[in-house]
Coordinates of C-alpha atoms in Angstrom, one line a residue:
Chain G
V23 CA 46.0 -2.7 0.3
R24 CA 45.2 -6.4 -0.3
P25 CA 42.4 -7.7 -2.3
I26 CA 39.4 -9.4 -0.6
V27 CA 36.6 -11.8 -1.4
A28 CA 33.3 -9.9 -0.9
V29 CA 30.2 -12.2 -0.3
D30 CA 26.5 -11.4 -0.1
W31 CA 24.9 -14.5 1.4
G32 CA 21.1 -14.0 1.6
T33 CA 18.1 -16.2 2.2
S34 CA 17.8 -17.4 -1.4
S35 CA 21.1 -16.7 -3.1
L36 CA 24.9 -16.7 -2.6
R37 CA 26.9 -14.1 -4.6
G38 CA 30.5 -13.2 -4.4
A39 CA 33.1 -10.8 -6.0
W40 CA 36.8 -10.8 -6.2
L41 CA 37.9 -7.2 -5.3
D42 CA 41.4 -6.0 -6.2
G43 CA 43.6 -3.7 -4.1
H44 CA 41.6 -0.7 -5.3
G45 CA 38.2 -2.3 -4.5
E46 CA 37.4 -2.9 -8.1
V47 CA 35.4 -6.0 -9.1
R48 CA 37.7 -8.4 -11.0
D49 CA 35.4 -11.4 -11.1
E50 CA 31.9 -12.4 -9.9
R51 CA 30.1 -15.6 -9.1
S52 CA 26.6 -16.5 -7.9
F53 CA 25.1 -19.7 -6.7
P54 CA 21.5 -20.9 -5.9
R55 CA 22.7 -21.7 -2.4
G56 CA 20.8 -19.2 -0.1
I57 CA 21.0 -20.0 3.6
L58 CA 17.6 -21.8 3.5
S59 CA 19.2 -24.4 1.2
V60 CA 22.1 -25.1 3.6
E61 CA 22.2 -27.6 6.5
T62 CA 23.2 -26.2 9.9
D63 CA 26.7 -27.6 9.7
G64 CA 27.1 -27.2 5.9
F65 CA 28.1 -23.6 5.6
A66 CA 31.8 -24.0 5.7
G67 CA 31.6 -26.6 3.0
V68 CA 29.4 -24.6 0.7
F69 CA 31.6 -21.6 1.2
E70 CA 34.8 -23.6 0.4
D71 CA 33.3 -25.0 -2.8
A72 CA 32.2 -21.5 -3.9
F73 CA 35.1 -19.3 -2.9
G74 CA 37.8 -21.4 -1.4
D75 CA 40.1 -20.9 -4.4
W76 CA 39.7 -17.2 -4.3
T77 CA 40.5 -16.9 -0.5
R78 CA 43.8 -18.7 -1.0
D79 CA 44.8 -15.7 -3.0
T80 CA 43.2 -12.9 -1.0
G81 CA 43.5 -14.2 2.5
L82 CA 40.3 -12.4 3.7
A83 CA 36.7 -12.9 2.9
L84 CA 34.0 -10.6 4.2
V85 CA 30.4 -11.8 4.2
S86 CA 27.2 -9.8 4.6
G87 CA 23.5 -10.9 4.8
M88 CA 21.5 -13.6 6.4
A89 CA 24.6 -15.8 6.8
G90 CA 25.0 -13.9 10.1
S91 CA 21.5 -14.7 11.4
R92 CA 20.5 -17.3 13.9
Q93 CA 19.7 -19.7 11.0
G94 CA 23.0 -18.9 9.3
W95 CA 26.6 -19.8 9.6
V96 CA 27.6 -17.9 12.7
E97 CA 25.3 -15.5 14.5
A98 CA 26.7 -11.9 14.3
P99 CA 24.9 -9.8 16.9
Y100 CA 23.2 -6.6 15.6
C101 CA 24.9 -3.2 15.8
S102 CA 22.5 -0.6 17.3
C103 CA 21.7 2.6 15.4
P104 CA 23.3 5.0 14.9
C105 CA 26.2 3.1 13.4
G106 CA 28.7 3.2 10.5
L107 CA 31.8 1.6 9.1
A108 CA 33.8 1.8 12.3
E109 CA 31.1 0.1 14.5
M110 CA 30.5 -2.6 12.0
A111 CA 34.2 -3.3 11.4
A112 CA 34.6 -3.6 15.2
S113 CA 31.8 -6.1 15.5
L114 CA 32.7 -8.7 12.9
A115 CA 31.9 -12.3 13.7
W116 CA 34.7 -14.6 12.6
A117 CA 33.4 -17.8 11.0
E118 CA 36.9 -18.9 10.3
P119 CA 39.8 -17.3 12.2
D120 CA 41.6 -14.6 10.1
R121 CA 39.9 -15.8 6.9
V122 CA 36.1 -15.4 6.9
A123 CA 34.4 -12.7 8.8
I124 CA 30.6 -12.0 8.9
V125 CA 29.3 -8.4 9.0
P126 CA 26.8 -7.7 11.8
G127 CA 23.2 -6.7 11.0
V128 CA 21.8 -3.5 12.3
A129 CA 19.0 -2.9 14.8
C130 CA 17.0 0.2 15.6
D131 CA 14.2 1.0 18.1
R132 CA 11.1 3.0 17.5
E133 CA 9.3 3.7 20.8
G134 CA 10.0 0.2 22.1
T135 CA 9.5 -1.6 18.8
P136 CA 12.6 -3.1 17.3
D137 CA 13.5 -3.3 13.6
V138 CA 16.3 -5.2 12.0
M139 CA 18.2 -5.7 8.8
R140 CA 21.0 -7.9 7.5
G141 CA 22.8 -7.2 4.3
E142 CA 21.1 -3.9 3.5
E143 CA 23.3 -2.0 6.0
T144 CA 26.3 -3.0 3.9
Q145 CA 24.6 -1.8 0.7
V146 CA 23.7 1.5 2.3
L147 CA 27.2 2.2 3.3
G148 CA 28.4 1.2 -0.1
A149 CA 25.8 3.4 -1.9
L150 CA 26.8 6.4 0.2
D151 CA 30.4 6.0 -0.7
L152 CA 29.7 5.4 -4.4
L153 CA 27.5 8.5 -4.6
G154 CA 29.8 10.6 -2.3
L155 CA 27.0 11.3 0.1
Q156 CA 27.0 11.7 3.9
D157 CA 23.4 12.4 4.5
A158 CA 20.6 10.7 2.6
L159 CA 17.2 9.0 2.6
L160 CA 17.6 5.6 0.9
V161 CA 15.1 2.9 -0.1
L162 CA 16.1 -0.7 -0.7
P163 CA 13.1 -2.3 -2.3
G164 CA 12.4 -6.0 -2.2
T165 CA 10.6 -8.7 -0.3
H166 CA 11.1 -6.6 2.8
S167 CA 11.7 -3.0 1.7
K168 CA 14.0 -0.9 3.9
W169 CA 13.7 2.9 4.2
V170 CA 17.0 4.2 5.7
R171 CA 18.0 7.6 7.0
A172 CA 21.8 8.3 6.9
A173 CA 23.5 11.2 8.6
A174 CA 27.2 11.9 8.7
G175 CA 27.9 8.7 6.8
R176 CA 26.2 6.6 9.5
I177 CA 22.8 4.8 9.6
E178 CA 20.5 6.8 11.9
G179 CA 17.4 4.8 11.7
F180 CA 15.2 2.7 9.3
G181 CA 11.9 1.1 8.8
T182 CA 10.9 -2.2 7.2
F183 CA 7.8 -2.7 4.9
M184 CA 6.7 -6.2 3.9
T185 CA 5.8 -4.8 0.5
G186 CA 7.3 -7.5 -1.8
E187 CA 6.1 -10.4 0.3
V188 CA 2.5 -9.1 0.7
Y189 CA 2.4 -8.3 -3.0
G190 CA 3.4 -11.8 -3.8
L191 CA 0.9 -13.4 -1.5
L192 CA -2.0 -11.3 -2.7
R193 CA -1.0 -11.6 -6.4
R194 CA -0.7 -15.4 -6.2
Q195 CA -2.8 -16.7 -3.3
S196 CA -5.6 -14.3 -2.5
I197 CA -9.0 -13.6 -4.2
L198 CA -7.2 -11.0 -6.3
A199 CA -5.3 -13.8 -8.1
R200 CA -8.5 -15.0 -9.6
G201 CA -8.7 -11.9 -11.8
M202 CA -5.1 -12.0 -12.9
P203 CA -3.2 -14.0 -15.5
D204 CA -0.9 -16.8 -14.3
H205 CA 2.1 -15.4 -16.2
E206 CA 3.8 -12.2 -15.1
P207 CA 3.0 -9.4 -17.7
A208 CA 5.5 -6.6 -18.4
L209 CA 5.0 -3.4 -16.3
D210 CA 1.9 -1.5 -17.5
E211 CA 2.9 2.0 -16.5
E212 CA -0.6 3.5 -16.8
A213 CA -2.1 0.9 -14.5
F214 CA 0.9 1.2 -12.1
A215 CA 0.3 5.0 -12.0
R216 CA -3.3 4.5 -11.3
G217 CA -2.4 2.2 -8.4
L218 CA 0.0 4.9 -7.0
W219 CA -2.8 7.5 -7.3
Q220 CA -5.2 5.2 -5.4
A221 CA -2.7 4.5 -2.7
R222 CA -2.1 8.2 -2.2
H223 CA -5.8 8.7 -1.6
S224 CA -6.4 5.7 0.6
A225 CA -5.7 5.5 4.3
S226 CA -4.9 1.8 4.3
F227 CA -3.5 -0.8 1.9
L228 CA -5.9 -3.4 3.5
Q229 CA -8.7 -1.3 1.9
S230 CA -7.1 -0.1 -1.4
A231 CA -6.1 -3.7 -2.2
F232 CA -9.7 -4.7 -2.7
S233 CA -10.0 -2.3 -5.6
A234 CA -7.8 -4.6 -7.6
R235 CA -10.7 -7.0 -7.4
T236 CA -13.5 -4.5 -8.2
L237 CA -11.8 -2.7 -11.0
G238 CA -11.4 -6.1 -12.7
L239 CA -15.0 -7.1 -11.9
F240 CA -16.4 -4.0 -13.5
G241 CA -14.1 -4.3 -16.6
R242 CA -12.3 -1.0 -15.8
L243 CA -8.9 -2.7 -15.8
E244 CA -7.9 -5.7 -18.0
P245 CA -6.5 -8.8 -16.2
E246 CA -3.1 -8.1 -17.8
A247 CA -3.0 -4.7 -16.1
L248 CA -4.0 -5.8 -12.6
P249 CA -0.6 -7.0 -11.4
S250 CA 0.9 -3.6 -12.3
Y251 CA -2.0 -1.9 -10.6
L252 CA -1.5 -3.9 -7.4
S253 CA 2.2 -3.2 -7.5
G254 CA 1.3 0.5 -7.6
L255 CA -1.0 0.2 -4.6
A256 CA 1.7 -1.6 -2.6
I257 CA 4.7 0.7 -3.5
G258 CA 2.4 3.7 -3.2
D259 CA 1.4 2.7 0.3
E260 CA 5.1 2.7 1.3
L261 CA 5.5 6.3 -0.1
R262 CA 2.2 7.5 1.5
A263 CA 3.5 6.2 4.9
Q264 CA 6.7 8.3 4.6
G265 CA 4.5 11.4 5.2
T266 CA 6.5 14.5 5.8
T267 CA 9.7 12.6 6.2
L268 CA 10.0 12.0 2.5
A269 CA 13.1 14.0 1.3
P270 CA 13.5 16.0 -1.9
E271 CA 16.2 13.5 -2.9
V272 CA 16.0 9.8 -2.5
V273 CA 18.5 7.1 -3.3
V274 CA 17.1 3.8 -4.6
V275 CA 19.4 0.7 -4.2
G276 CA 18.3 -2.4 -6.1
D277 CA 17.9 -4.1 -9.4
P278 CA 16.9 -2.1 -12.4
Q279 CA 13.3 -3.4 -12.6
L280 CA 12.5 -2.3 -9.1
V281 CA 14.5 0.9 -9.4
R282 CA 12.4 1.8 -12.4
R283 CA 9.1 1.3 -10.4
Y284 CA 10.4 3.3 -7.5
A285 CA 11.6 6.1 -9.7
I286 CA 8.1 6.4 -11.3
A287 CA 6.5 6.3 -7.8
L288 CA 8.9 8.9 -6.3
A289 CA 8.4 11.3 -9.2
A290 CA 4.6 11.0 -8.7
W291 CA 5.2 12.0 -5.1
G292 CA 7.1 15.1 -6.2
V293 CA 10.6 13.9 -5.3
R294 CA 12.9 16.0 -7.4
S295 CA 16.0 13.8 -7.6
V296 CA 16.2 10.0 -7.6
R297 CA 19.6 8.4 -7.8
S298 CA 20.1 4.7 -8.0
V299 CA 22.8 2.1 -7.3
G300 CA 22.7 -1.5 -8.2
S301 CA 24.4 -4.7 -6.9
E302 CA 27.8 -2.9 -6.8
A303 CA 26.6 -1.3 -3.5
A304 CA 27.2 -4.5 -1.6
W305 CA 30.7 -4.9 -2.9
R306 CA 31.7 -1.3 -2.2
G307 CA 30.2 -1.6 1.3
L308 CA 32.2 -4.7 2.1
W309 CA 35.3 -3.1 0.7
K310 CA 34.9 -0.1 3.0
I311 CA 34.2 -2.2 6.1
A312 CA 37.3 -4.2 5.3
G313 CA 39.3 -1.0 5.1
A314 CA 37.9 0.3 8.4
R315 CA 39.3 -2.6 10.4
Chain O
V7 CA -48.3 -12.7 6.2
R8 CA -46.9 -16.0 4.9
P9 CA -43.8 -17.7 6.2
I10 CA -40.7 -17.8 4.0
V11 CA -37.5 -19.7 3.7
A12 CA -34.5 -17.4 4.3
V13 CA -31.2 -18.5 2.8
D14 CA -27.7 -17.1 3.1
W15 CA -25.6 -18.8 0.4
G16 CA -22.0 -17.7 0.6
T17 CA -18.6 -18.7 -0.8
S18 CA -18.0 -21.5 1.7
S19 CA -21.3 -22.2 3.4
L20 CA -25.1 -22.6 2.8
R21 CA -27.4 -21.7 5.7
G22 CA -31.2 -21.4 5.8
A23 CA -34.0 -20.6 8.2
W24 CA -37.7 -21.2 8.2
L25 CA -39.3 -17.9 9.2
D26 CA -42.9 -18.0 10.4
G27 CA -45.6 -15.3 9.6
H28 CA -44.1 -13.0 12.2
G29 CA -40.5 -13.4 10.9
E30 CA -39.5 -15.6 13.8
V31 CA -37.0 -18.4 13.2
R32 CA -38.7 -21.8 13.6
D33 CA -35.9 -24.0 12.3
E34 CA -32.4 -23.6 10.9
R35 CA -30.2 -25.8 8.7
S36 CA -26.6 -25.4 7.5
F37 CA -24.6 -27.3 4.9
P38 CA -20.9 -27.3 3.8
R39 CA -22.1 -26.4 0.2
G40 CA -20.8 -22.9 -0.4
I41 CA -20.9 -21.8 -4.0
L42 CA -17.3 -22.8 -4.6
S43 CA -18.3 -26.4 -4.0
V44 CA -21.2 -26.3 -6.6
E45 CA -21.0 -27.0 -10.3
T46 CA -22.3 -24.3 -12.6
D47 CA -25.6 -26.3 -13.3
G48 CA -25.8 -27.8 -9.9
F49 CA -27.4 -25.0 -7.9
A50 CA -31.1 -25.9 -8.3
G51 CA -30.3 -29.5 -7.3
V52 CA -28.4 -28.5 -4.2
F53 CA -31.1 -26.0 -3.2
E54 CA -33.8 -28.6 -3.7
D55 CA -32.0 -31.1 -1.5
A56 CA -31.4 -28.6 1.2
F57 CA -34.7 -26.6 1.3
G58 CA -37.1 -28.2 -1.2
D59 CA -39.3 -29.6 1.6
W60 CA -39.6 -26.3 3.3
T61 CA -40.5 -24.3 0.2
R62 CA -43.4 -26.6 -0.5
D63 CA -44.9 -25.2 2.7
T64 CA -43.8 -21.6 2.4
G65 CA -44.0 -21.0 -1.3
L66 CA -41.3 -18.4 -1.3
A67 CA -37.5 -18.6 -0.6
L68 CA -35.3 -15.6 -0.6
V69 CA -31.6 -16.0 -1.0
S70 CA -28.8 -13.5 -0.2
G71 CA -25.0 -13.8 -0.7
M72 CA -22.6 -15.0 -3.4
A73 CA -25.3 -17.2 -5.0
G74 CA -26.1 -14.0 -6.8
S75 CA -22.6 -13.5 -8.2
R76 CA -21.4 -14.3 -11.7
Q77 CA -20.0 -17.6 -10.3
G78 CA -23.3 -18.4 -8.5
W79 CA -26.8 -19.6 -9.4
V80 CA -28.2 -16.5 -11.2
E81 CA -26.4 -13.2 -11.5
A82 CA -28.3 -10.5 -9.6
P83 CA -27.0 -7.1 -10.7
Y84 CA -25.8 -4.7 -8.0
C85 CA -28.1 -2.0 -6.6
S86 CA -26.2 1.3 -6.4
C87 CA -25.9 3.3 -3.2
P88 CA -27.9 4.8 -1.6
C89 CA -30.3 1.9 -1.5
G90 CA -32.6 0.2 1.0
L91 CA -35.4 -2.3 1.3
A92 CA -37.5 -0.9 -1.5
E93 CA -34.7 -0.8 -4.1
M94 CA -33.5 -4.3 -3.2
A95 CA -37.0 -5.8 -3.2
A96 CA -37.6 -4.2 -6.6
S97 CA -34.4 -5.8 -8.0
L98 CA -34.8 -9.5 -7.1
A99 CA -33.4 -12.0 -9.5
W100 CA -35.7 -15.0 -9.8
A101 CA -33.8 -18.3 -9.9
E102 CA -37.1 -20.1 -10.1
P103 CA -40.3 -18.3 -11.0
D104 CA -42.4 -17.3 -8.0
R105 CA -40.4 -19.6 -5.8
V106 CA -36.8 -18.7 -5.3
A107 CA -35.5 -15.1 -5.6
I108 CA -32.0 -13.8 -5.1
V109 CA -31.3 -10.5 -3.4
P110 CA -29.0 -8.2 -5.4
G111 CA -25.7 -7.1 -4.0
V112 CA -24.9 -3.5 -3.5
A113 CA -22.2 -1.3 -5.2
C114 CA -20.9 2.1 -4.4
D115 CA -18.4 4.4 -6.0
R116 CA -15.6 6.4 -4.3
E117 CA -14.1 8.9 -6.8
G118 CA -14.3 6.4 -9.6
T119 CA -13.3 3.3 -7.6
P120 CA -16.1 0.8 -7.2
D121 CA -16.7 -1.3 -4.2
V122 CA -19.1 -4.2 -3.8
M123 CA -20.8 -6.5 -1.3
R124 CA -23.1 -9.5 -1.5
G125 CA -24.9 -10.7 1.6
E126 CA -23.7 -8.0 3.9
E127 CA -26.3 -5.5 2.6
T128 CA -29.0 -7.9 3.9
Q129 CA -27.4 -8.2 7.3
V130 CA -27.1 -4.5 7.5
L131 CA -30.8 -3.9 6.8
G132 CA -31.6 -6.7 9.3
A133 CA -29.4 -5.3 12.0
L134 CA -30.9 -1.8 11.6
D135 CA -34.4 -3.3 12.1
L136 CA -33.4 -5.4 15.0
L137 CA -31.8 -2.5 16.8
G138 CA -34.5 0.1 15.8
L139 CA -31.9 2.3 14.1
Q140 CA -32.2 4.5 11.0
D141 CA -28.7 6.0 11.0
A142 CA -25.6 4.1 12.0
L143 CA -22.0 3.2 11.3
L144 CA -21.7 -0.6 11.1
V145 CA -18.8 -3.0 10.7
L146 CA -19.2 -6.6 9.4
P147 CA -15.8 -8.2 10.2
G148 CA -14.5 -11.2 8.3
T149 CA -12.4 -12.3 5.3
H150 CA -13.3 -9.0 3.7
S151 CA -14.5 -6.6 6.4
K152 CA -17.2 -4.1 5.4
W153 CA -17.6 -0.7 7.0
V154 CA -21.1 0.6 6.2
R155 CA -22.7 4.0 6.7
A156 CA -26.5 3.9 7.0
A157 CA -28.8 6.9 6.9
A158 CA -32.6 7.0 7.0
G159 CA -32.6 3.2 7.0
R160 CA -30.7 3.0 3.7
I161 CA -27.1 2.1 2.8
E162 CA -25.3 5.3 2.0
G163 CA -21.8 4.0 1.3
F164 CA -19.3 1.5 2.4
G165 CA -15.7 0.3 2.2
T166 CA -14.1 -3.1 2.1
F167 CA -10.9 -4.1 3.9
M168 CA -9.2 -7.4 3.1
T169 CA -8.4 -7.8 6.8
G170 CA -9.2 -11.4 7.4
E171 CA -7.7 -12.7 4.2
V172 CA -4.4 -10.8 4.6
Y173 CA -4.2 -11.9 8.3
G174 CA -4.6 -15.5 7.2
L175 CA -2.0 -15.3 4.5
L176 CA 0.6 -13.6 6.8
R177 CA -0.2 -15.8 9.8
R178 CA 0.2 -19.0 7.7
Q179 CA 2.3 -18.4 4.7
S180 CA 4.6 -15.4 5.3
I181 CA 7.9 -15.1 7.2
L182 CA 5.8 -14.2 10.3
A183 CA 4.4 -17.8 10.3
R184 CA 7.9 -19.0 11.3
G185 CA 7.7 -17.4 14.7
M186 CA 4.2 -18.6 15.4
P187 CA 2.7 -22.0 16.7
D188 CA 0.9 -24.2 14.2
H189 CA -2.2 -24.4 16.3
E190 CA -4.5 -21.4 16.9
P191 CA -4.1 -20.2 20.5
A192 CA -6.9 -18.5 22.4
L193 CA -7.0 -14.7 22.2
D194 CA -4.2 -13.1 24.3
E195 CA -5.9 -9.8 25.2
E196 CA -2.7 -8.1 26.2
A197 CA -0.9 -9.0 23.0
F198 CA -4.0 -8.0 21.0
A199 CA -4.1 -4.6 22.7
R200 CA -0.4 -4.1 22.0
G201 CA -1.1 -4.8 18.3
L202 CA -3.9 -2.2 18.4
W203 CA -1.6 0.3 20.0
Q204 CA 1.1 -0.3 17.4
A205 CA -1.4 0.0 14.5
R206 CA -2.6 3.3 15.9
H207 CA 0.9 4.7 15.9
S208 CA 1.9 3.3 12.4
A209 CA 1.1 4.8 9.1
S210 CA 1.0 1.5 7.2
F211 CA 0.1 -2.1 7.9
L212 CA 2.8 -3.1 5.5
Q213 CA 5.3 -1.6 8.0
S214 CA 3.7 -2.5 11.3
A215 CA 3.3 -6.2 10.3
F216 CA 7.1 -6.7 10.4
S217 CA 7.0 -5.9 14.1
A218 CA 5.3 -9.3 14.6
R219 CA 8.7 -10.8 13.4
T220 CA 11.0 -8.6 15.3
L221 CA 9.2 -8.7 18.7
G222 CA 9.4 -12.5 18.4
L223 CA 13.0 -12.4 17.4
F224 CA 13.9 -10.2 20.4
G225 CA 11.9 -12.4 22.8
R226 CA 9.5 -9.6 23.7
L227 CA 6.5 -11.5 22.7
E228 CA 6.1 -15.3 23.1
P229 CA 5.2 -17.4 20.0
E230 CA 1.8 -18.1 21.5
A231 CA 1.1 -14.3 21.7
L232 CA 2.0 -13.4 18.2
P233 CA -1.2 -14.4 16.4
S234 CA -3.2 -12.2 18.7
Y235 CA -0.7 -9.4 18.2
L236 CA -0.9 -9.7 14.5
S237 CA -4.7 -9.7 14.7
G238 CA -4.5 -6.5 16.7
L239 CA -2.3 -4.9 14.0
A240 CA -4.8 -5.8 11.3
I241 CA -8.0 -4.8 13.0
G242 CA -6.3 -1.7 14.4
D243 CA -5.3 -0.7 10.9
E244 CA -9.0 -0.8 9.9
L245 CA -9.9 1.5 12.8
R246 CA -7.0 3.9 12.1
A247 CA -8.1 4.2 8.5
Q248 CA -11.6 5.3 9.6
G249 CA -10.0 8.6 10.8
T250 CA -12.5 11.2 11.7
T251 CA -15.4 9.2 10.2
L252 CA -15.4 6.9 13.2
A253 CA -18.7 7.5 15.0
P254 CA -19.3 7.5 18.8
E255 CA -21.6 4.5 18.3
V256 CA -20.7 1.5 16.1
V257 CA -22.7 -1.6 15.4
V258 CA -20.8 -4.8 15.0
V259 CA -22.4 -7.6 13.0
G260 CA -20.8 -11.0 13.2
D261 CA -20.0 -14.1 15.2
P262 CA -19.2 -13.6 18.9
Q263 CA -15.5 -14.2 18.6
L264 CA -15.0 -11.5 16.1
V265 CA -17.5 -9.2 17.8
R266 CA -15.4 -9.5 21.0
R267 CA -12.2 -8.4 19.2
Y268 CA -13.9 -5.5 17.6
A269 CA -15.5 -4.4 20.8
I270 CA -12.1 -4.3 22.5
A271 CA -10.6 -2.4 19.5
L272 CA -13.4 0.1 19.3
A273 CA -13.2 0.7 23.0
A274 CA -9.4 1.4 22.6
W275 CA -10.3 4.0 20.0
G276 CA -12.7 5.7 22.4
V277 CA -16.0 4.6 20.8
R278 CA -18.5 5.0 23.6
S279 CA -21.1 2.5 22.5
V280 CA -20.7 -0.8 20.7
R281 CA -23.8 -2.8 19.9
S282 CA -23.7 -6.2 18.3
V283 CA -25.9 -8.5 16.2
G284 CA -25.2 -12.1 15.2
S285 CA -26.4 -14.4 12.5
E286 CA -30.1 -13.4 13.1
A287 CA -29.3 -10.2 11.1
A288 CA -29.4 -12.0 7.8
W289 CA -32.8 -13.7 8.6
R290 CA -34.3 -10.4 9.7
G291 CA -33.0 -8.7 6.6
L292 CA -34.4 -11.3 4.3
W293 CA -37.7 -11.1 6.1
K294 CA -37.9 -7.3 5.7
I295 CA -37.0 -7.5 2.0
A296 CA -39.7 -10.1 1.5
G297 CA -42.2 -7.7 3.1
A298 CA -41.1 -4.8 1.0
R299 CA -42.1 -6.5 -2.3

């Protein structure tokens, strides 16, 4: 098996790894060149500057993420759920013939309402392989959190929550910001847990969010504690919304800071087992898709 | 009975009415001088410029709204629920002796979580009087919507939803804004109703909100329709959260544009009777509080 260059090209960052013939990471690079920073006709040049030297050795580069969106390098149509390695490998969009291929995003449909992801599908397939799982409930926290059901090694369906983005807007630009410090304090686990509890006993985040104002107003939470409390409200609302579909085991795919918050939250909801995977999920996913061609 | 000057001094506007000895509005004025535009020691001067001539005739001015907050003219402590005309009249905060009194806000407590309002309590008491009601479920839509339960003519409890503020942030500053026109299109009733339906079948606004992105992405809703759709999602989430506490009759207090949206939404939820009251609710409330002294 030949080595490949694995690339995760998202909205705000560009990361790549040199994977050897066993899929092991030999080198990594990252650049502040997310697709929003690239001109329409500038993708090939940015890619060449970042990974051109590597691809002369590997031959093949496989790219996941927003580089496959309409605003990206080459639009890669969505695969429809259920789909797995085989479907994704069969739907690659070639940005450069025989050299650079873009992995399709995945779309699903819930009673006529579409949902989409780009990049997370690759992480999901990588995480399943890394953990030796075929069936799982996974969460990929972030600006737009994805909750994904996998069965028989394929993505069955998923839902997107605008948790990170709404948190950021409320924390920085709403009336709630007035009671909070400008800097980002470390996680206050007690305040975070209180936010989780409140979310669990609230029917709507639009309502529970206002308690981040009143608890500050009445001096029941210090300004330093309020960002953690609001984070608990937002993540807790995601968990509340899972209802009875929340599984006894959940896989969290993300950076350690977010994984920690979700592990606390899932434990509060009685989830018995939380397993986590970090940035290696994307590399493993790309490796498996390359192997499925 | 003597005439009074009734004043509603909020975050972003200052409005007043000259009420005659029967509580009828004889004249109205409004100024772009919400409390956010007034220096800490500037309230008396702004008030004098706006209504000084009127108070020389009436003697008394009664002020409701954020002018009674910590950032306002004189802090008027909150009355605790349940409370009505008598409690509020007994807790006036005098900004100027015997001439200008500020109506207290109202606070309630839900299992240790406080909620507050300033200004809406006066509108609620006015609306009850205008409609001849003692018991009612009322909604006061806006930046921070208030759902209020009244019994025996008093405010029993209430809940705040950050509906208007979250809508504004998502519509203007989130990823959803990218799919929407810059101008504010007229209400698209079909798209609004679709948003209501989606909210009714979603467990969380954090999730349903993302459909305003995907429906645009897949061409199932035109850009011009997306703001109305998002508005339906947000208002629908408020109604969903009422659960079984939603009453067969609801009173909507607000401007005609918002009343119209809530009337459509409440009808979709099977509410049989929707009655509405506009800006006259504040004047009537202030008149009744003055009479209860």
